[in-house]
Coordinates of C-alpha atoms and ligand atoms in Angstrom, one line a residue:
M1 CA -69.5 48.2 -121.9
S2 CA -72.9 46.6 -121.9
P3 CA -75.9 49.0 -121.7
I4 CA -77.9 49.3 -118.5
V5 CA -81.1 49.1 -120.6
K6 CA -81.7 47.5 -124.0
L7 CA -85.0 47.3 -125.7
T8 CA -85.0 45.2 -128.9
D9 CA -88.1 45.1 -131.2
V10 CA -90.5 45.5 -128.3
H11 CA -94.2 44.9 -129.1
K12 CA -97.0 45.6 -126.7
Y13 CA -100.8 45.2 -127.1
F14 CA -103.7 46.2 -124.9
G15 CA -106.1 43.6 -126.1
T16 CA -106.0 44.0 -129.9
Y17 CA -104.8 47.6 -129.7
K18 CA -101.1 47.8 -130.6
V19 CA -99.3 50.4 -128.4
L20 CA -95.7 49.6 -129.0
E21 CA -94.7 48.5 -132.5
G22 CA -91.1 47.4 -132.6
V23 CA -89.4 49.7 -130.1
T24 CA -85.6 49.5 -130.1
F25 CA -83.2 51.6 -128.1
E26 CA -80.5 51.3 -125.5
V27 CA -79.1 53.5 -122.7
P28 CA -75.5 53.1 -121.6
R29 CA -74.4 53.4 -118.0
G30 CA -74.5 57.0 -116.9
G31 CA -76.7 57.9 -120.0
V32 CA -79.7 60.2 -119.8
A33 CA -82.4 59.4 -122.3
A34 CA -85.3 61.8 -122.8
I35 CA -88.4 60.3 -124.4
I36 CA -90.6 62.9 -126.1
G37 CA -93.7 62.7 -128.2
Q38 CA -97.3 63.4 -128.6
S39 CA -99.8 62.2 -126.0
G40 CA -100.8 58.6 -126.7
S41 CA -97.5 57.7 -128.6
G42 CA -96.6 55.0 -126.0
K43 CA -94.1 56.8 -123.8
S44 CA -95.5 55.8 -120.5
T45 CA -96.2 52.3 -121.7
A46 CA -92.5 52.0 -122.8
L47 CA -91.4 53.1 -119.3
R48 CA -93.8 50.7 -117.6
C49 CA -92.6 47.8 -119.7
I50 CA -89.0 48.6 -118.7
N51 CA -90.0 48.3 -115.1
A52 CA -92.1 45.2 -115.7
L53 CA -95.3 46.9 -114.7
E54 CA -96.7 45.8 -118.1
A55 CA -96.0 42.5 -119.9
I56 CA -94.7 42.6 -123.5
Q57 CA -95.9 40.4 -126.3
G58 CA -92.8 40.5 -128.5
G59 CA -89.1 41.4 -128.4
T60 CA -86.8 41.6 -125.4
I61 CA -86.0 44.1 -122.7
D62 CA -82.8 43.8 -120.7
V63 CA -82.6 46.0 -117.6
C64 CA -79.5 45.8 -115.3
G65 CA -79.1 42.1 -116.3
H66 CA -82.8 41.2 -115.8
A67 CA -84.7 39.8 -118.8
I68 CA -88.1 41.4 -118.4
Q69 CA -89.8 39.0 -120.8
D70 CA -88.6 36.0 -118.7
P71 CA -91.5 34.3 -116.9
E72 CA -89.1 33.6 -114.0
L73 CA -88.2 37.3 -113.7
N74 CA -87.1 38.2 -110.1
R75 CA -89.3 41.3 -109.7
R76 CA -88.0 42.0 -106.2
A77 CA -84.4 42.2 -107.5
L78 CA -85.6 44.3 -110.4
R79 CA -87.4 46.8 -108.0
C80 CA -84.2 47.2 -106.1
D81 CA -82.3 48.1 -109.2
V82 CA -84.8 50.4 -110.8
G83 CA -86.4 53.5 -109.2
M84 CA -89.5 55.1 -110.8
V85 CA -91.0 58.5 -110.1
F86 CA -94.5 59.5 -111.5
Q87 CA -96.3 62.7 -112.0
S88 CA -98.3 62.1 -108.8
Y89 CA -96.0 61.9 -105.8
N90 CA -97.8 59.1 -104.0
L91 CA -96.3 59.9 -100.6
F92 CA -98.1 58.4 -97.6
P93 CA -99.9 61.4 -96.0
H94 CA -99.9 59.9 -92.5
L95 CA -96.1 59.5 -92.5
T96 CA -93.4 62.2 -92.1
V97 CA -91.0 62.8 -95.0
E98 CA -88.4 60.8 -93.2
Q99 CA -90.7 57.9 -92.5
N100 CA -91.8 57.9 -96.1
I101 CA -88.2 57.5 -97.2
M102 CA -87.3 54.9 -94.6
L103 CA -90.2 52.6 -95.5
A104 CA -88.7 50.8 -98.5
P105 CA -85.1 50.4 -97.1
T106 CA -86.5 48.9 -93.9
C107 CA -89.3 46.8 -95.4
V108 CA -87.7 45.6 -98.6
K109 CA -84.0 45.7 -97.7
L110 CA -84.5 45.0 -94.0
M111 CA -82.2 47.9 -93.1
R112 CA -82.2 48.8 -89.4
K113 CA -84.0 52.0 -88.4
P114 CA -81.1 54.2 -87.3
Q115 CA -79.2 53.3 -90.5
A116 CA -82.4 54.0 -92.6
R117 CA -82.8 57.3 -90.9
D118 CA -79.2 58.3 -91.7
L119 CA -79.9 57.3 -95.3
A120 CA -83.1 59.4 -95.4
H121 CA -81.2 62.5 -94.2
Q122 CA -78.5 61.8 -96.8
V123 CA -80.9 61.6 -99.7
L124 CA -83.0 64.5 -98.4
A125 CA -79.8 66.6 -98.5
Q126 CA -79.2 65.5 -102.0
V127 CA -82.6 67.0 -103.1
G128 CA -82.1 70.1 -101.0
L129 CA -84.7 69.2 -98.3
A130 CA -82.6 68.3 -95.3
E131 CA -84.6 70.5 -93.0
K132 CA -88.0 68.9 -93.9
A133 CA -87.4 65.4 -92.5
E134 CA -90.0 65.9 -89.7
H135 CA -92.7 67.5 -91.9
Y136 CA -95.8 65.8 -93.3
P137 CA -96.3 65.8 -97.1
E138 CA -99.3 68.2 -96.8
Q139 CA -97.0 70.8 -95.3
L140 CA -94.8 70.8 -98.4
S141 CA -95.3 72.4 -101.8
G142 CA -95.9 70.2 -104.9
G143 CA -92.3 70.7 -106.0
Q144 CA -91.0 69.7 -102.5
Q145 CA -93.2 66.7 -102.4
Q146 CA -91.9 65.6 -105.8
R147 CA -88.3 66.0 -104.6
V148 CA -89.2 63.8 -101.6
A149 CA -90.5 61.2 -104.0
I150 CA -87.2 61.4 -105.9
A151 CA -85.3 61.1 -102.5
R152 CA -87.4 58.1 -101.6
S153 CA -86.4 56.4 -104.8
L154 CA -82.7 57.3 -104.3
A155 CA -82.8 55.7 -100.9
M156 CA -83.0 52.3 -102.6
K157 CA -79.7 53.1 -104.4
P158 CA -81.1 52.3 -107.9
K159 CA -78.9 51.6 -110.9
L160 CA -81.5 53.2 -113.1
M161 CA -84.2 55.8 -112.6
L162 CA -87.3 56.2 -114.6
F163 CA -89.2 59.6 -114.5
D164 CA -92.6 59.9 -116.1
E165 CA -93.6 63.5 -116.6
V166 CA -92.6 64.3 -113.1
T167 CA -93.0 68.1 -113.5
S168 CA -96.3 68.1 -115.5
A169 CA -98.5 68.9 -112.4
L170 CA -96.2 71.8 -111.2
D171 CA -96.1 75.5 -112.0
P172 CA -92.9 76.8 -113.7
Q173 CA -91.0 77.8 -110.5
L174 CA -91.6 74.5 -108.8
T175 CA -90.8 72.7 -112.1
G176 CA -87.4 74.5 -112.1
E177 CA -86.4 73.2 -108.7
V178 CA -87.3 69.6 -109.6
L179 CA -85.5 69.8 -112.9
K180 CA -82.4 71.1 -111.1
V181 CA -82.4 68.1 -108.8
M182 CA -82.7 65.8 -111.9
E183 CA -79.9 67.7 -113.6
E184 CA -77.6 67.2 -110.6
L185 CA -78.5 63.5 -110.5
A186 CA -77.5 63.3 -114.2
R187 CA -74.3 65.1 -113.5
G188 CA -73.5 62.7 -110.7
G189 CA -73.6 59.8 -113.2
M190 CA -77.1 58.4 -112.6
T191 CA -78.5 56.4 -115.5
M192 CA -81.9 57.9 -116.3
I193 CA -84.8 57.6 -118.7
L194 CA -87.3 60.4 -118.5
V195 CA -90.5 61.2 -120.3
T196 CA -90.8 64.9 -120.5
H197 CA -92.4 67.9 -122.2
E198 CA -89.5 70.1 -121.1
M199 CA -87.7 70.5 -124.4
A200 CA -85.0 72.9 -123.1
F201 CA -84.2 70.4 -120.4
A202 CA -84.0 67.5 -122.9
R203 CA -81.8 69.6 -125.1
K204 CA -79.5 70.5 -122.3
V205 CA -79.3 67.4 -120.1
A206 CA -80.1 64.4 -122.2
S207 CA -77.3 62.5 -123.8
Q208 CA -79.9 60.9 -126.1
V209 CA -83.4 62.2 -127.2
I210 CA -85.9 59.6 -128.3
Y211 CA -88.9 60.9 -130.2
M212 CA -91.7 58.4 -130.1
H213 CA -94.5 58.5 -132.6
K214 CA -97.3 55.9 -133.1
G215 CA -95.6 53.4 -130.8
T216 CA -92.2 53.4 -132.5
V217 CA -88.9 55.3 -132.1
W218 CA -89.5 57.7 -135.0
E219 CA -86.3 59.7 -134.6
T220 CA -83.4 59.5 -132.1
G221 CA -80.2 61.4 -131.6
S222 CA -78.5 63.9 -129.4
G223 CA -80.3 67.1 -128.1
T224 CA -79.3 68.9 -131.2
M225 CA -81.7 66.8 -133.3
L226 CA -84.4 69.1 -131.9
D227 CA -82.8 72.0 -133.8
S228 CA -82.8 70.2 -137.1
P229 CA -85.4 67.4 -137.2
R230 CA -85.1 65.0 -140.1
T231 CA -88.8 63.9 -140.1
A232 CA -91.8 66.1 -140.7
E233 CA -93.5 64.6 -137.6
L234 CA -90.7 65.7 -135.3
R235 CA -90.5 69.1 -136.9
S236 CA -94.2 69.6 -136.3
F237 CA -93.9 68.3 -132.7
V238 CA -91.0 70.7 -131.9
N239 CA -92.7 73.6 -133.5
N240 CA -96.3 73.1 -132.3
G241 CA -96.1 70.4 -129.7
L242 CA -98.3 68.4 -132.2
Ligands
ADP1 N1 -104.1 50.0 -119.5 C1 -104.4 50.4 -120.8 N2 -105.4 49.7 -121.4 C2 -105.7 50.1 -122.7 N3 -105.1 51.1 -123.4 C3 -104.1 51.7 -122.8 C4 -103.7 51.4 -121.4 N4 -102.7 52.3 -121.1 C5 -102.5 53.0 -122.2 N5 -103.3 52.7 -123.2 C6 -103.4 53.3 -124.5 O1 -102.1 53.2 -125.1 C7 -101.7 54.3 -125.9 C8 -100.4 54.8 -125.4 O2 -100.6 55.3 -124.0 P1 -99.4 55.9 -123.2 O3 -98.2 55.0 -123.2 O4 -99.9 56.3 -121.9 O5 -99.0 57.2 -124.1 P2 -98.2 58.5 -123.7 O6 -97.5 58.3 -122.3 O7 -97.2 58.7 -124.8 O8 -99.2 59.6 -123.6 C9 -102.9 55.3 -125.7 O9 -103.7 55.2 -126.8 C10 -103.6 54.8 -124.5 O10 -104.9 55.2 -124.5
MG2 MG1 -97.7 59.3 -120.6

């Protein structure tokens, strides 16, 4: 079966600064890839390239049948297939939770409001927030807001979800409730790529761990690779976070 995402020898520069230097990996349908690595190793940039938020200067990226490097890339179709959740929730403060979630399905997919409202309630139930539909973002905790952001993404029925350090701004308890939602998504068969510092989560949930170092995939394998790293760099990262 063809992979949902396939990066082949991807090179990315910011000006003359090389951020990605031949990144290659693929994620099969239903796979959960956890990208780990030091700050500045290119993790966020790799995710942003997958979603065509950044142009690449070499190599190819195939995402759900879209060739990201193609100048004719249909971004609208890509956005429908790929959901992305960031560390900051970016909910609209003047809209209720339900309205935040209905926005993309009604505006992008031209779904009718009653149908979009049903969908909003369905995805809110999925993240355990069915009773918060009428609330405004400021009435929710950070963890709840992040779960709304995930629900908003789910409402577009993506084939792939990208998560960039979605729990980094949260305290441990709220982190736990967001990770639980992500674990359930993974169990439900969602294809996901997540950048995370949560090693226990990566070990437990990821089908594939990708350790990035200096803009390359330095080491990759299953979660157990974290217990017996092959490279000194990964060993040091696992032991010290360095
Ligand atoms: N828009 C940008 N312009 C210039 N340099 C950038 C930009 N975004 C990221 N970088 C640089 O690229 C490198 C990798 O960044 P990033 O992908 O955010 O790393 P990570 O997510 O692993 O911390 C860093 O050195 C960062 O400063
Ligand atoms: Mg980052």
